[in-house]
Coordinates of C-alpha atoms in Angstrom, one line a residue:
M1333 CA 0.0 0.0 0.0
S1334 CA 1.5 3.3 -1.1
L1335 CA 0.7 6.2 1.2
I1336 CA 1.5 9.6 -0.4
C1337 CA -0.1 12.2 1.8
L1338 CA -1.1 12.6 5.5
S1339 CA -4.8 11.8 4.8
D1340 CA -3.7 8.4 3.5
F1341 CA -2.1 7.7 6.8
E1342 CA -5.3 8.9 8.6
A1343 CA -7.4 6.5 6.5
Y1344 CA -5.1 3.6 7.3
A1345 CA -5.1 4.3 11.0
K1346 CA -8.9 4.6 11.1
D1347 CA -9.3 1.3 9.4
H1348 CA -6.7 -0.6 11.5
L1349 CA -6.9 0.8 15.1
P1350 CA -9.5 -0.5 17.5
K1351 CA -12.6 1.8 17.5
A1352 CA -12.1 3.2 21.0
T1353 CA -8.4 3.9 20.3
W1354 CA -9.2 5.6 17.0
E1355 CA -11.9 7.7 18.7
Y1356 CA -9.6 8.6 21.6
Y1357 CA -7.0 10.1 19.2
A1358 CA -9.6 11.7 16.9
A1359 CA -11.8 13.1 19.6
G1360 CA -12.5 16.8 20.0
A1361 CA -14.5 18.5 22.7
D1362 CA -18.3 18.6 22.6
D1363 CA -19.4 19.1 18.9
C1364 CA -15.8 19.1 17.6
C1365 CA -16.3 22.5 16.0
T1366 CA -12.9 23.8 17.0
R1367 CA -11.2 20.5 16.0
D1368 CA -12.6 20.7 12.5
D1369 CA -12.1 24.5 12.2
N1370 CA -8.4 24.0 12.8
L1371 CA -8.3 22.4 9.4
L1372 CA -10.9 24.5 7.7
A1373 CA -9.1 27.8 8.8
F1374 CA -6.0 26.9 6.7
K1375 CA -8.3 26.5 3.6
R1376 CA -9.5 30.0 4.0
I1377 CA -6.0 31.3 3.5
R1378 CA -4.7 31.8 -0.1
L1379 CA -1.1 32.1 -1.2
R1380 CA 0.3 34.9 -3.4
P1381 CA 3.3 33.2 -5.1
R1382 CA 6.2 35.0 -6.7
M1383 CA 7.7 33.9 -10.0
L1384 CA 11.1 33.8 -11.7
R1385 CA 12.9 33.6 -8.4
D1386 CA 15.6 30.9 -9.1
V1387 CA 14.5 28.1 -6.8
A1388 CA 17.1 25.6 -8.1
I1389 CA 18.6 25.3 -4.7
M1390 CA 16.3 25.0 -1.7
D1391 CA 17.0 25.1 2.0
T1392 CA 14.4 24.2 4.6
R1393 CA 16.6 24.5 7.7
T1394 CA 15.8 26.8 10.6
T1395 CA 16.5 27.1 14.3
V1396 CA 14.4 26.9 17.4
L1397 CA 15.8 28.4 20.6
G1398 CA 19.2 28.5 18.8
T1399 CA 19.3 24.8 17.8
E1400 CA 19.3 24.0 14.1
I1401 CA 16.7 21.6 12.8
N1402 CA 16.3 20.3 9.2
C1403 CA 12.8 21.7 8.7
P1404 CA 10.4 23.9 10.7
I1405 CA 8.2 20.9 11.5
G1406 CA 8.2 19.2 15.0
I1407 CA 6.3 16.6 16.8
A1408 CA 3.7 17.9 19.2
P1409 CA 3.2 16.2 22.6
T1410 CA 0.5 13.5 22.3
A1411 CA -0.2 10.8 24.9
F1412 CA -0.2 7.0 24.8
H1413 CA 1.8 6.1 21.6
C1414 CA 1.9 2.5 22.7
L1415 CA -1.8 2.3 21.9
A1416 CA -0.8 2.7 18.2
W1417 CA 2.5 0.7 18.1
P1418 CA 4.1 -1.6 20.6
D1419 CA 7.2 0.5 21.4
G1420 CA 5.3 3.7 21.1
E1421 CA 7.2 6.8 22.0
M1422 CA 10.6 5.1 21.4
S1423 CA 9.7 4.7 17.7
T1424 CA 8.6 8.3 17.7
A1425 CA 11.9 9.5 19.2
R1426 CA 14.0 7.4 16.8
A1427 CA 12.1 8.9 13.8
A1428 CA 12.6 12.5 15.0
E1429 CA 16.3 11.8 15.7
S1430 CA 16.9 10.4 12.2
L1431 CA 15.5 13.5 10.6
N1432 CA 17.0 16.0 13.0
L1433 CA 13.6 17.4 14.1
C1434 CA 12.3 18.5 17.5
Y1435 CA 10.2 16.0 19.4
V1436 CA 8.1 17.2 22.4
A1437 CA 7.6 14.2 24.7
S1438 CA 4.4 14.1 26.6
T1439 CA 4.1 13.7 30.3
Y1440 CA 1.4 11.1 29.4
S1441 CA 3.8 8.8 27.5
T1442 CA 3.5 5.1 27.7
C1443 CA 7.3 4.9 27.6
S1444 CA 9.4 6.7 30.3
V1445 CA 11.6 9.6 29.6
E1446 CA 14.6 7.4 30.3
E1447 CA 13.4 4.8 27.7
I1448 CA 12.9 7.6 25.2
V1449 CA 16.4 9.0 25.7
T1450 CA 17.9 5.4 25.5
A1451 CA 16.1 4.8 22.2
A1452 CA 17.3 8.0 20.6
P1453 CA 20.3 9.3 22.6
D1454 CA 21.2 12.0 20.1
G1455 CA 17.7 13.3 19.5
F1456 CA 16.6 17.0 20.1
R1457 CA 13.9 16.9 22.7
W1458 CA 11.7 19.1 24.7
F1459 CA 9.4 17.9 27.5
Q1460 CA 5.7 18.7 27.9
L1461 CA 4.7 19.4 31.5
Y1462 CA 1.5 19.9 33.6
V1463 CA 1.3 21.5 37.0
Y1464 CA -0.1 19.1 39.6
R1465 CA -1.8 19.7 42.9
D1466 CA 1.2 18.0 44.4
R1467 CA 3.9 20.3 43.1
K1468 CA 6.6 17.7 44.0
L1469 CA 5.3 15.5 41.1
S1470 CA 5.9 18.3 38.6
E1471 CA 9.2 19.2 40.2
Q1472 CA 10.6 15.7 40.1
L1473 CA 9.7 15.4 36.4
V1474 CA 11.5 18.7 35.7
H1475 CA 14.6 17.5 37.4
R1476 CA 14.5 14.1 35.7
V1477 CA 14.3 15.6 32.2
E1478 CA 16.8 18.2 32.9
A1479 CA 19.3 15.5 34.0
L1480 CA 18.5 13.5 30.8
G1481 CA 19.4 16.4 28.5
F1482 CA 16.0 17.6 27.4
K1483 CA 16.5 21.1 26.0
A1484 CA 13.3 22.9 27.1
L1485 CA 10.0 22.6 29.1
V1486 CA 6.7 23.0 27.3
L1487 CA 4.1 23.9 30.0
T1488 CA 0.6 23.1 28.9
V1489 CA -1.7 25.8 30.3
D1490 CA -5.1 25.1 28.8
V1491 CA -6.1 22.1 31.0
P1492 CA -7.2 23.3 34.4
Y1493 CA -9.9 20.7 33.8
T1494 CA -10.2 18.1 31.0
G1495 CA -12.5 19.0 28.2
K1496 CA -15.7 17.0 27.5
R1497 CA -14.8 14.4 24.9
R1498 CA -18.0 12.6 24.2
S1499 CA -16.6 9.6 22.5
D1500 CA -14.3 8.8 25.4
I1501 CA -17.2 9.1 27.8
R1502 CA -19.4 6.8 25.6
N1503 CA -16.5 4.3 25.2
N1504 CA -15.6 4.5 28.9
F1505 CA -12.0 5.0 27.6
R1506 CA -9.3 3.5 29.8
L1507 CA -5.7 2.5 29.2
P1508 CA -5.5 -1.3 28.7
P1509 CA -4.0 -3.1 31.7
H1510 CA -0.6 -3.7 30.1
L1511 CA 0.0 0.0 29.5
K1512 CA 0.7 2.7 32.1
V1513 CA 1.7 6.4 32.2
K1514 CA 5.3 5.3 32.6
N1515 CA 6.6 8.6 33.9
F1516 CA 4.5 8.0 37.0
E1517 CA 5.3 4.3 37.4
G1518 CA 5.1 3.5 41.1
V1519 CA 3.7 6.9 42.1
F1520 CA 0.0 6.1 42.3
E1521 CA 0.2 2.4 43.3
E1522 CA -2.0 2.9 46.4
H1523 CA -4.7 4.7 44.4
C1524 CA -7.9 2.8 43.9
G1525 CA -10.4 5.5 43.0
P1526 CA -11.5 6.8 39.6
D1527 CA -8.8 7.7 37.1
N1528 CA -8.6 10.3 34.3
Y1529 CA -6.5 9.2 31.3
G1530 CA -4.2 6.9 33.4
V1531 CA -3.7 9.0 36.5
P1532 CA -6.0 9.6 39.5
A1533 CA -8.8 12.1 38.9
N1534 CA -8.2 15.6 40.2
T1535 CA -4.4 15.3 40.0
L1536 CA -4.2 18.4 37.8
D1537 CA -4.2 21.7 39.6
P1538 CA -7.0 24.0 38.5
S1539 CA -5.6 26.8 40.6
I1540 CA -2.6 27.2 38.2
S1541 CA -1.9 30.9 37.5
W1542 CA 0.7 33.2 36.1
K1543 CA 2.6 33.1 39.4
D1544 CA 3.4 29.4 38.7
I1545 CA 5.6 30.6 35.8
Y1546 CA 7.8 32.2 38.4
W1547 CA 7.7 29.0 40.5
L1548 CA 8.7 26.9 37.5
R1549 CA 11.5 29.3 36.6
S1550 CA 12.8 29.0 40.2
I1551 CA 13.3 25.2 39.9
T1552 CA 14.9 24.9 36.5
R1553 CA 17.5 26.4 34.2
L1554 CA 15.7 25.1 31.1
P1555 CA 13.9 27.5 28.7
I1556 CA 10.1 27.6 29.3
I1557 CA 7.6 27.5 26.4
I1558 CA 3.9 28.0 27.2
K1559 CA 1.5 25.8 25.2
G1560 CA -2.1 26.8 24.9
I1561 CA -2.1 30.6 24.2
L1562 CA -4.7 32.0 21.9
T1563 CA -4.9 35.7 22.6
K1564 CA -2.6 38.8 22.4
E1565 CA -3.4 39.6 26.0
D1566 CA -2.0 36.2 27.2
A1567 CA 0.9 36.5 24.8
E1568 CA 1.9 39.9 26.4
L1569 CA 1.7 38.3 29.9
A1570 CA 3.9 35.4 28.7
V1571 CA 6.6 37.8 27.7
E1572 CA 6.2 39.8 30.9
H1573 CA 6.7 36.5 32.9
G1574 CA 9.9 35.7 31.2
V1575 CA 9.2 32.6 29.1
Q1576 CA 11.2 31.9 26.0
G1577 CA 8.4 30.8 23.6
I1578 CA 4.7 30.3 23.0
I1579 CA 2.9 27.5 21.2
V1580 CA -0.3 28.8 19.8
S1581 CA -2.6 25.8 20.5
N1582 CA -6.1 24.8 21.4
H1583 CA -5.1 21.3 22.4
G1584 CA -6.2 19.9 19.0
G1585 CA -9.8 21.2 19.7
R1586 CA -10.0 18.8 22.7
Q1587 CA -10.7 21.5 25.4
L1588 CA -13.0 24.4 24.8
D1589 CA -15.2 23.9 21.8
G1590 CA -15.9 27.1 19.9
E1591 CA -12.6 28.8 20.6
L1592 CA -10.4 30.1 17.9
A1593 CA -8.7 28.0 15.3
T1594 CA -5.0 28.3 16.0
I1595 CA -4.0 29.7 12.6
D1596 CA -6.7 32.4 13.1
A1597 CA -5.1 33.3 16.4
L1598 CA -1.5 33.3 15.2
S1599 CA -1.2 36.8 13.7
E1600 CA -2.3 38.8 16.7
I1601 CA 0.1 36.8 18.9
V1602 CA 3.0 37.3 16.6
D1603 CA 2.2 41.1 16.4
A1604 CA 1.9 41.3 20.2
V1605 CA 5.3 39.7 21.0
Q1606 CA 7.1 41.6 18.3
G1607 CA 10.0 39.2 18.1
R1608 CA 10.8 39.2 21.8
I1609 CA 10.2 35.5 22.1
E1610 CA 9.6 32.7 19.5
V1611 CA 6.1 31.7 18.5
Y1612 CA 5.2 28.3 17.3
I1613 CA 1.8 26.7 16.3
D1614 CA 0.0 23.3 16.3
G1615 CA -3.4 22.3 15.2
G1616 CA -4.8 21.4 11.7
I1617 CA -1.5 21.2 9.8
R1618 CA -1.9 18.5 7.2
T1619 CA 0.0 19.6 4.1
G1620 CA 3.2 21.4 3.2
S1621 CA 1.3 24.5 2.1
D1622 CA -0.2 24.6 5.7
V1623 CA 3.3 24.8 7.0
L1624 CA 4.1 27.6 4.6
K1625 CA 1.0 29.5 5.6
A1626 CA 1.9 29.3 9.3
L1627 CA 5.4 30.5 8.7
A1628 CA 4.2 33.3 6.5
L1629 CA 2.0 34.5 9.4
G1630 CA 5.0 34.5 11.8
A1631 CA 5.3 31.0 13.3
K1632 CA 9.0 29.9 13.8
C1633 CA 8.0 26.2 13.6
V1634 CA 4.9 24.1 13.4
F1635 CA 4.1 21.0 15.5
I1636 CA 1.9 18.1 14.4
G1637 CA 0.1 15.7 16.7
R1638 CA -2.5 13.3 15.3
P1639 CA -0.5 12.6 12.1
I1640 CA 2.3 11.2 14.1
V1641 CA 0.0 8.7 15.7
W1642 CA -1.3 7.7 12.2
G1643 CA 2.3 7.1 11.2
L1644 CA 2.9 4.9 14.2
A1645 CA -0.3 2.9 13.5
Y1646 CA 1.0 2.3 9.9
K1647 CA 4.6 1.1 10.6
G1648 CA 6.0 2.4 13.8
E1649 CA 9.2 4.4 13.4
E1650 CA 9.1 3.9 9.6
G1651 CA 5.6 5.3 9.5
V1652 CA 6.4 8.3 11.6
R1653 CA 9.4 9.0 9.4
G1654 CA 7.2 8.7 6.4
V1655 CA 4.7 11.2 7.7
L1656 CA 7.5 13.7 8.5
Q1657 CA 9.3 13.2 5.2
I1658 CA 6.1 13.7 3.1
L1659 CA 5.3 16.9 5.0
T1660 CA 8.8 18.1 4.6
E1661 CA 8.9 17.4 0.9
E1662 CA 5.5 19.1 0.4
F1663 CA 6.7 22.1 2.3
R1664 CA 9.9 22.3 0.2
L1665 CA 7.7 22.1 -3.0
S1666 CA 5.3 24.8 -1.7
M1667 CA 8.2 27.0 -0.9
A1668 CA 9.7 26.6 -4.4
L1669 CA 6.3 27.2 -6.1
S1670 CA 5.9 30.3 -4.0
G1671 CA 9.3 31.7 -4.9
C1672 CA 11.0 31.1 -1.5
R1673 CA 14.4 29.6 -1.6
N1674 CA 14.9 29.5 2.2
V1675 CA 12.8 29.9 5.4
S1676 CA 14.0 33.5 5.8
E1677 CA 12.3 34.5 2.6
I1678 CA 8.8 33.4 3.8
N1679 CA 6.8 36.4 5.0
R1680 CA 3.3 37.8 5.3
N1681 CA 3.3 39.1 1.7
L1682 CA 2.6 35.5 0.7
I1683 CA -0.8 35.6 2.4
Q1684 CA -4.2 36.7 1.4
F1685 CA -7.3 35.7 3.4
A1686 CA -10.1 34.5 1.2
K1687 CA -13.2 36.7 1.1
L1688 CA -16.2 35.0 2.5

Protein backbone atom coordinates (compact mmCIF):
# COMPACT_ATOMS: atom_id res chain seq x y z
CA MET A 1 0.00 0.00 0.00
CA SER A 2 1.49 3.33 -1.08
CA LEU A 3 0.72 6.23 1.25
CA ILE A 4 1.50 9.56 -0.41
CA CYS A 5 -0.12 12.19 1.83
CA LEU A 6 -1.11 12.57 5.47
CA SER A 7 -4.77 11.83 4.78
CA ASP A 8 -3.71 8.38 3.47
CA PHE A 9 -2.10 7.67 6.85
CA GLU A 10 -5.28 8.90 8.57
CA ALA A 11 -7.44 6.52 6.52
CA TYR A 12 -5.11 3.61 7.29
CA ALA A 13 -5.13 4.32 11.02
CA LYS A 14 -8.90 4.64 11.11
CA ASP A 15 -9.27 1.26 9.40
CA HIS A 16 -6.71 -0.59 11.51
CA LEU A 17 -6.86 0.80 15.07
CA PRO A 18 -9.50 -0.48 17.53
CA LYS A 19 -12.57 1.77 17.48
CA ALA A 20 -12.11 3.19 21.01
CA THR A 21 -8.42 3.89 20.34
CA TRP A 22 -9.15 5.64 17.05
CA GLU A 23 -11.88 7.71 18.68
CA TYR A 24 -9.58 8.64 21.58
CA TYR A 25 -7.02 10.08 19.17
CA ALA A 26 -9.62 11.66 16.87
CA ALA A 27 -11.81 13.14 19.59
CA GLY A 28 -12.54 16.83 19.96
CA ALA A 29 -14.50 18.51 22.71
CA ASP A 30 -18.31 18.65 22.56
CA ASP A 31 -19.43 19.10 18.90
CA CYS A 32 -15.81 19.09 17.62
CA CYS A 33 -16.29 22.49 15.97
CA THR A 34 -12.85 23.76 16.97
CA ARG A 35 -11.15 20.50 16.02
CA ASP A 36 -12.64 20.74 12.53
CA ASP A 37 -12.11 24.50 12.23
CA ASN A 38 -8.39 24.02 12.85
CA LEU A 39 -8.27 22.37 9.43
CA LEU A 40 -10.86 24.55 7.68
CA ALA A 41 -9.14 27.76 8.75
CA PHE A 42 -6.05 26.88 6.70
CA LYS A 43 -8.26 26.45 3.64
CA ARG A 44 -9.53 30.01 4.05
CA ILE A 45 -6.00 31.32 3.46
CA ARG A 46 -4.70 31.85 -0.07
CA LEU A 47 -1.10 32.11 -1.21
CA ARG A 48 0.34 34.89 -3.38
CA PRO A 49 3.28 33.18 -5.12
CA ARG A 50 6.18 35.03 -6.71
CA MET A 51 7.67 33.85 -10.02
CA LEU A 52 11.12 33.82 -11.68
CA ARG A 53 12.95 33.61 -8.35
CA ASP A 54 15.59 30.93 -9.15
CA VAL A 55 14.54 28.12 -6.83
CA ALA A 56 17.10 25.62 -8.13
CA ILE A 57 18.64 25.34 -4.65
CA MET A 58 16.30 25.05 -1.68
CA ASP A 59 17.02 25.12 2.05
CA THR A 60 14.36 24.21 4.63
CA ARG A 61 16.64 24.48 7.69
CA THR A 62 15.81 26.79 10.57
CA THR A 63 16.52 27.13 14.30
CA VAL A 64 14.36 26.88 17.41
CA LEU A 65 15.78 28.44 20.57
CA GLY A 66 19.15 28.50 18.83
CA THR A 67 19.27 24.82 17.81
CA GLU A 68 19.31 24.04 14.10
CA ILE A 69 16.70 21.63 12.76
CA ASN A 70 16.32 20.35 9.21
CA CYS A 71 12.83 21.71 8.73
CA PRO A 72 10.40 23.90 10.74
CA ILE A 73 8.22 20.87 11.53
CA GLY A 74 8.23 19.23 14.96
CA ILE A 75 6.33 16.55 16.85
CA ALA A 76 3.71 17.92 19.25
CA PRO A 77 3.18 16.19 22.60
CA THR A 78 0.51 13.51 22.35
CA ALA A 79 -0.24 10.78 24.86
CA PHE A 80 -0.20 6.99 24.80
CA HIS A 81 1.78 6.15 21.65
CA CYS A 82 1.91 2.48 22.67
CA LEU A 83 -1.80 2.29 21.86
CA ALA A 84 -0.81 2.72 18.22
CA TRP A 85 2.47 0.75 18.07
CA PRO A 86 4.10 -1.61 20.60
CA ASP A 87 7.18 0.49 21.41
CA GLY A 88 5.29 3.74 21.06
CA GLU A 89 7.25 6.83 21.98
CA MET A 90 10.57 5.07 21.44
CA SER A 91 9.70 4.71 17.75
CA THR A 92 8.58 8.34 17.65
CA ALA A 93 11.87 9.48 19.20
CA ARG A 94 13.97 7.45 16.76
CA ALA A 95 12.11 8.89 13.77
CA ALA A 96 12.61 12.48 14.98
CA GLU A 97 16.30 11.81 15.69
CA SER A 98 16.90 10.36 12.21
CA LEU A 99 15.47 13.50 10.56
CA ASN A 100 16.97 16.04 13.01
CA LEU A 101 13.59 17.41 14.06
CA CYS A 102 12.28 18.48 17.46
CA TYR A 103 10.21 15.97 19.44
CA VAL A 104 8.14 17.21 22.38
CA ALA A 105 7.65 14.21 24.66
CA SER A 106 4.38 14.10 26.58
CA THR A 107 4.10 13.67 30.34
CA TYR A 108 1.42 11.10 29.45
CA SER A 109 3.82 8.85 27.54
CA THR A 110 3.52 5.07 27.67
CA CYS A 111 7.35 4.93 27.62
CA SER A 112 9.36 6.67 30.32
CA VAL A 113 11.59 9.65 29.58
CA GLU A 114 14.57 7.38 30.33
CA GLU A 115 13.40 4.84 27.73
CA ILE A 116 12.89 7.63 25.18
CA VAL A 117 16.42 8.95 25.69
CA THR A 118 17.92 5.44 25.50
CA ALA A 119 16.06 4.80 22.23
CA ALA A 120 17.30 8.02 20.60
CA PRO A 121 20.30 9.30 22.58
CA ASP A 122 21.21 12.04 20.10
CA GLY A 123 17.69 13.35 19.53
CA PHE A 124 16.64 16.96 20.06
CA ARG A 125 13.86 16.87 22.66
CA TRP A 126 11.65 19.12 24.71
CA PHE A 127 9.40 17.89 27.52
CA GLN A 128 5.72 18.75 27.93
CA LEU A 129 4.70 19.38 31.55
CA TYR A 130 1.53 19.88 33.58
CA VAL A 131 1.31 21.51 37.00
CA TYR A 132 -0.15 19.13 39.57
CA ARG A 133 -1.81 19.74 42.92
CA ASP A 134 1.23 18.00 44.37
CA ARG A 135 3.93 20.32 43.07
CA LYS A 136 6.57 17.75 43.97
CA LEU A 137 5.29 15.54 41.14
CA SER A 138 5.95 18.31 38.62
CA GLU A 139 9.24 19.24 40.23
CA GLN A 140 10.55 15.67 40.14
CA LEU A 141 9.70 15.39 36.44
CA VAL A 142 11.48 18.67 35.72
CA HIS A 143 14.65 17.47 37.44
CA ARG A 144 14.52 14.09 35.68
CA VAL A 145 14.27 15.57 32.18
CA GLU A 146 16.85 18.25 32.92
CA ALA A 147 19.33 15.54 33.97
CA LEU A 148 18.50 13.52 30.84
CA GLY A 149 19.39 16.35 28.47
CA PHE A 150 15.98 17.61 27.39
CA LYS A 151 16.46 21.13 26.02
CA ALA A 152 13.26 22.93 27.08
CA LEU A 153 10.04 22.59 29.09
CA VAL A 154 6.70 23.00 27.34
CA LEU A 155 4.12 23.94 29.97
CA THR A 156 0.57 23.12 28.92
CA VAL A 157 -1.73 25.81 30.33
CA ASP A 158 -5.12 25.07 28.75
CA VAL A 159 -6.13 22.09 30.95
CA PRO A 160 -7.23 23.32 34.39
CA TYR A 161 -9.90 20.68 33.78
CA THR A 162 -10.18 18.10 31.00
CA GLY A 163 -12.53 19.03 28.16
CA LYS A 164 -15.67 16.98 27.54
CA ARG A 165 -14.77 14.41 24.88
CA ARG A 166 -18.02 12.62 24.19
CA SER A 167 -16.59 9.57 22.45
CA ASP A 168 -14.27 8.83 25.39
CA ILE A 169 -17.22 9.06 27.77
CA ARG A 170 -19.37 6.78 25.57
CA ASN A 171 -16.52 4.30 25.18
CA ASN A 172 -15.56 4.51 28.88
CA PHE A 173 -12.03 4.95 27.57
CA ARG A 174 -9.28 3.50 29.77
CA LEU A 175 -5.70 2.51 29.16
CA PRO A 176 -5.51 -1.28 28.73
CA PRO A 177 -4.02 -3.10 31.74
CA HIS A 178 -0.65 -3.73 30.06
CA LEU A 179 -0.02 0.01 29.53
CA LYS A 180 0.74 2.71 32.07
CA VAL A 181 1.68 6.37 32.19
CA LYS A 182 5.30 5.30 32.58
CA ASN A 183 6.60 8.62 33.92
CA PHE A 184 4.46 8.02 37.02
CA GLU A 185 5.26 4.34 37.44
CA GLY A 186 5.07 3.49 41.14
CA VAL A 187 3.71 6.91 42.13
CA PHE A 188 0.01 6.07 42.32
CA GLU A 189 0.23 2.40 43.33
CA GLU A 190 -2.00 2.91 46.38
CA HIS A 191 -4.71 4.72 44.43
CA CYS A 192 -7.93 2.78 43.90
CA GLY A 193 -10.40 5.55 43.02
CA PRO A 194 -11.50 6.85 39.60
CA ASP A 195 -8.79 7.70 37.11
CA ASN A 196 -8.55 10.27 34.33
CA TYR A 197 -6.48 9.17 31.34
CA GLY A 198 -4.18 6.93 33.36
CA VAL A 199 -3.69 9.03 36.51
CA PRO A 200 -6.00 9.62 39.50
CA ALA A 201 -8.84 12.05 38.88
CA ASN A 202 -8.22 15.58 40.21
CA THR A 203 -4.42 15.26 39.95
CA LEU A 204 -4.17 18.38 37.77
CA ASP A 205 -4.21 21.69 39.63
CA PRO A 206 -7.02 24.03 38.48
CA SER A 207 -5.57 26.85 40.58
CA ILE A 208 -2.60 27.20 38.21
CA SER A 209 -1.93 30.88 37.46
CA TRP A 210 0.74 33.19 36.10
CA LYS A 211 2.59 33.10 39.43
CA ASP A 212 3.35 29.44 38.72
CA ILE A 213 5.56 30.56 35.84
CA TYR A 214 7.80 32.23 38.42
CA TRP A 215 7.73 29.03 40.49
CA LEU A 216 8.72 26.94 37.47
CA ARG A 217 11.53 29.34 36.59
CA SER A 218 12.82 29.03 40.15
CA ILE A 219 13.30 25.24 39.91
CA THR A 220 14.91 24.89 36.47
CA ARG A 221 17.52 26.39 34.19
CA LEU A 222 15.70 25.12 31.10
CA PRO A 223 13.90 27.50 28.75
CA ILE A 224 10.13 27.55 29.29
CA ILE A 225 7.61 27.50 26.45
CA ILE A 226 3.91 27.99 27.18
CA LYS A 227 1.53 25.83 25.15
CA GLY A 228 -2.12 26.82 24.87
CA ILE A 229 -2.05 30.59 24.24
CA LEU A 230 -4.70 32.00 21.86
CA THR A 231 -4.86 35.75 22.58
CA LYS A 232 -2.59 38.77 22.40
CA GLU A 233 -3.39 39.58 26.03
CA ASP A 234 -1.98 36.25 27.23
CA ALA A 235 0.94 36.54 24.82
CA GLU A 236 1.89 39.87 26.44
CA LEU A 237 1.68 38.27 29.89
CA ALA A 238 3.86 35.39 28.72
CA VAL A 239 6.56 37.84 27.66
CA GLU A 240 6.23 39.76 30.93
CA HIS A 241 6.68 36.54 32.92
CA GLY A 242 9.94 35.70 31.21
CA VAL A 243 9.16 32.65 29.10
CA GLN A 244 11.17 31.91 25.96
CA GLY A 245 8.38 30.79 23.64
CA ILE A 246 4.68 30.29 22.99
CA ILE A 247 2.93 27.45 21.20
CA VAL A 248 -0.32 28.81 19.79
CA SER A 249 -2.55 25.84 20.52
CA ASN A 250 -6.11 24.85 21.38
CA HIS A 251 -5.14 21.30 22.36
CA GLY A 252 -6.25 19.93 19.00
CA GLY A 253 -9.78 21.17 19.66
CA ARG A 254 -10.04 18.85 22.67
CA GLN A 255 -10.69 21.46 25.39
CA LEU A 256 -13.02 24.45 24.81
CA ASP A 257 -15.23 23.89 21.78
CA GLY A 258 -15.92 27.07 19.85
CA GLU A 259 -12.60 28.75 20.60
CA LEU A 260 -10.37 30.14 17.88
CA ALA A 261 -8.69 27.97 15.29
CA THR A 262 -4.97 28.26 15.96
CA ILE A 263 -4.02 29.70 12.56
CA ASP A 264 -6.68 32.42 13.09
CA ALA A 265 -5.10 33.32 16.44
CA LEU A 266 -1.50 33.34 15.20
CA SER A 267 -1.18 36.82 13.68
CA GLU A 268 -2.33 38.78 16.73
CA ILE A 269 0.07 36.82 18.94
CA VAL A 270 3.02 37.35 16.59
CA ASP A 271 2.18 41.07 16.44
CA ALA A 272 1.91 41.26 20.23
CA VAL A 273 5.28 39.68 21.03
CA GLN A 274 7.13 41.64 18.32
CA GLY A 275 9.99 39.18 18.10
CA ARG A 276 10.79 39.24 21.82
CA ILE A 277 10.15 35.49 22.09
CA GLU A 278 9.61 32.73 19.55
CA VAL A 279 6.11 31.74 18.48
CA TYR A 280 5.15 28.26 17.30
CA ILE A 281 1.82 26.69 16.35
CA ASP A 282 0.03 23.35 16.32
CA GLY A 283 -3.43 22.25 15.20
CA GLY A 284 -4.77 21.43 11.75
CA ILE A 285 -1.49 21.16 9.83
CA ARG A 286 -1.91 18.46 7.18
CA THR A 287 0.00 19.64 4.10
CA GLY A 288 3.21 21.40 3.21
CA SER A 289 1.28 24.47 2.15
CA ASP A 290 -0.23 24.61 5.66
CA VAL A 291 3.32 24.78 7.03
CA LEU A 292 4.14 27.56 4.56
CA LYS A 293 1.05 29.55 5.57
CA ALA A 294 1.88 29.25 9.28
CA LEU A 295 5.44 30.46 8.73
CA ALA A 296 4.24 33.30 6.51
CA LEU A 297 2.02 34.46 9.38
CA GLY A 298 4.98 34.49 11.75
CA ALA A 299 5.35 31.03 13.28
CA LYS A 300 8.95 29.93 13.77
CA CYS A 301 8.02 26.23 13.62
CA VAL A 302 4.87 24.09 13.42
CA PHE A 303 4.12 21.00 15.48
CA ILE A 304 1.93 18.07 14.41
CA GLY A 305 0.12 15.68 16.73
CA ARG A 306 -2.47 13.28 15.32
CA PRO A 307 -0.55 12.57 12.06
CA ILE A 308 2.34 11.19 14.13
CA VAL A 309 -0.02 8.66 15.70
CA TRP A 310 -1.31 7.72 12.23
CA GLY A 311 2.27 7.08 11.15
CA LEU A 312 2.87 4.90 14.22
CA ALA A 313 -0.26 2.90 13.48
CA TYR A 314 1.01 2.25 9.95
CA LYS A 315 4.59 1.10 10.58
CA GLY A 316 6.01 2.45 13.84
CA GLU A 317 9.24 4.38 13.38
CA GLU A 318 9.13 3.93 9.61
CA GLY A 319 5.57 5.28 9.50
CA VAL A 320 6.40 8.35 11.61
CA ARG A 321 9.42 9.01 9.42
CA GLY A 322 7.18 8.68 6.35
CA VAL A 323 4.70 11.24 7.69
CA LEU A 324 7.48 13.72 8.48
CA GLN A 325 9.28 13.18 5.17
CA ILE A 326 6.10 13.66 3.15
CA LEU A 327 5.26 16.86 5.00
CA THR A 328 8.83 18.13 4.61
CA GLU A 329 8.87 17.44 0.87
CA GLU A 330 5.46 19.08 0.42
CA PHE A 331 6.75 22.11 2.34
CA ARG A 332 9.87 22.27 0.16
CA LEU A 333 7.71 22.13 -2.99
CA SER A 334 5.29 24.77 -1.67
CA MET A 335 8.23 27.03 -0.87
CA ALA A 336 9.65 26.61 -4.37
CA LEU A 337 6.33 27.17 -6.11
CA SER A 338 5.86 30.34 -4.02
CA GLY A 339 9.31 31.66 -4.91
CA CYS A 340 10.96 31.14 -1.48
CA ARG A 341 14.44 29.63 -1.55
CA ASN A 342 14.88 29.46 2.21
CA VAL A 343 12.83 29.94 5.35
CA SER A 344 13.99 33.54 5.84
CA GLU A 345 12.28 34.53 2.55
CA ILE A 346 8.85 33.44 3.81
CA ASN A 347 6.82 36.45 4.99
CA ARG A 348 3.31 37.83 5.28
CA ASN A 349 3.32 39.15 1.69
CA LEU A 350 2.63 35.53 0.67
CA ILE A 351 -0.76 35.56 2.39
CA GLN A 352 -4.22 36.66 1.36
CA PHE A 353 -7.25 35.71 3.40
CA ALA A 354 -10.11 34.46 1.25
CA LYS A 355 -13.17 36.70 1.07
CA LEU A 356 -16.22 35.00 2.53
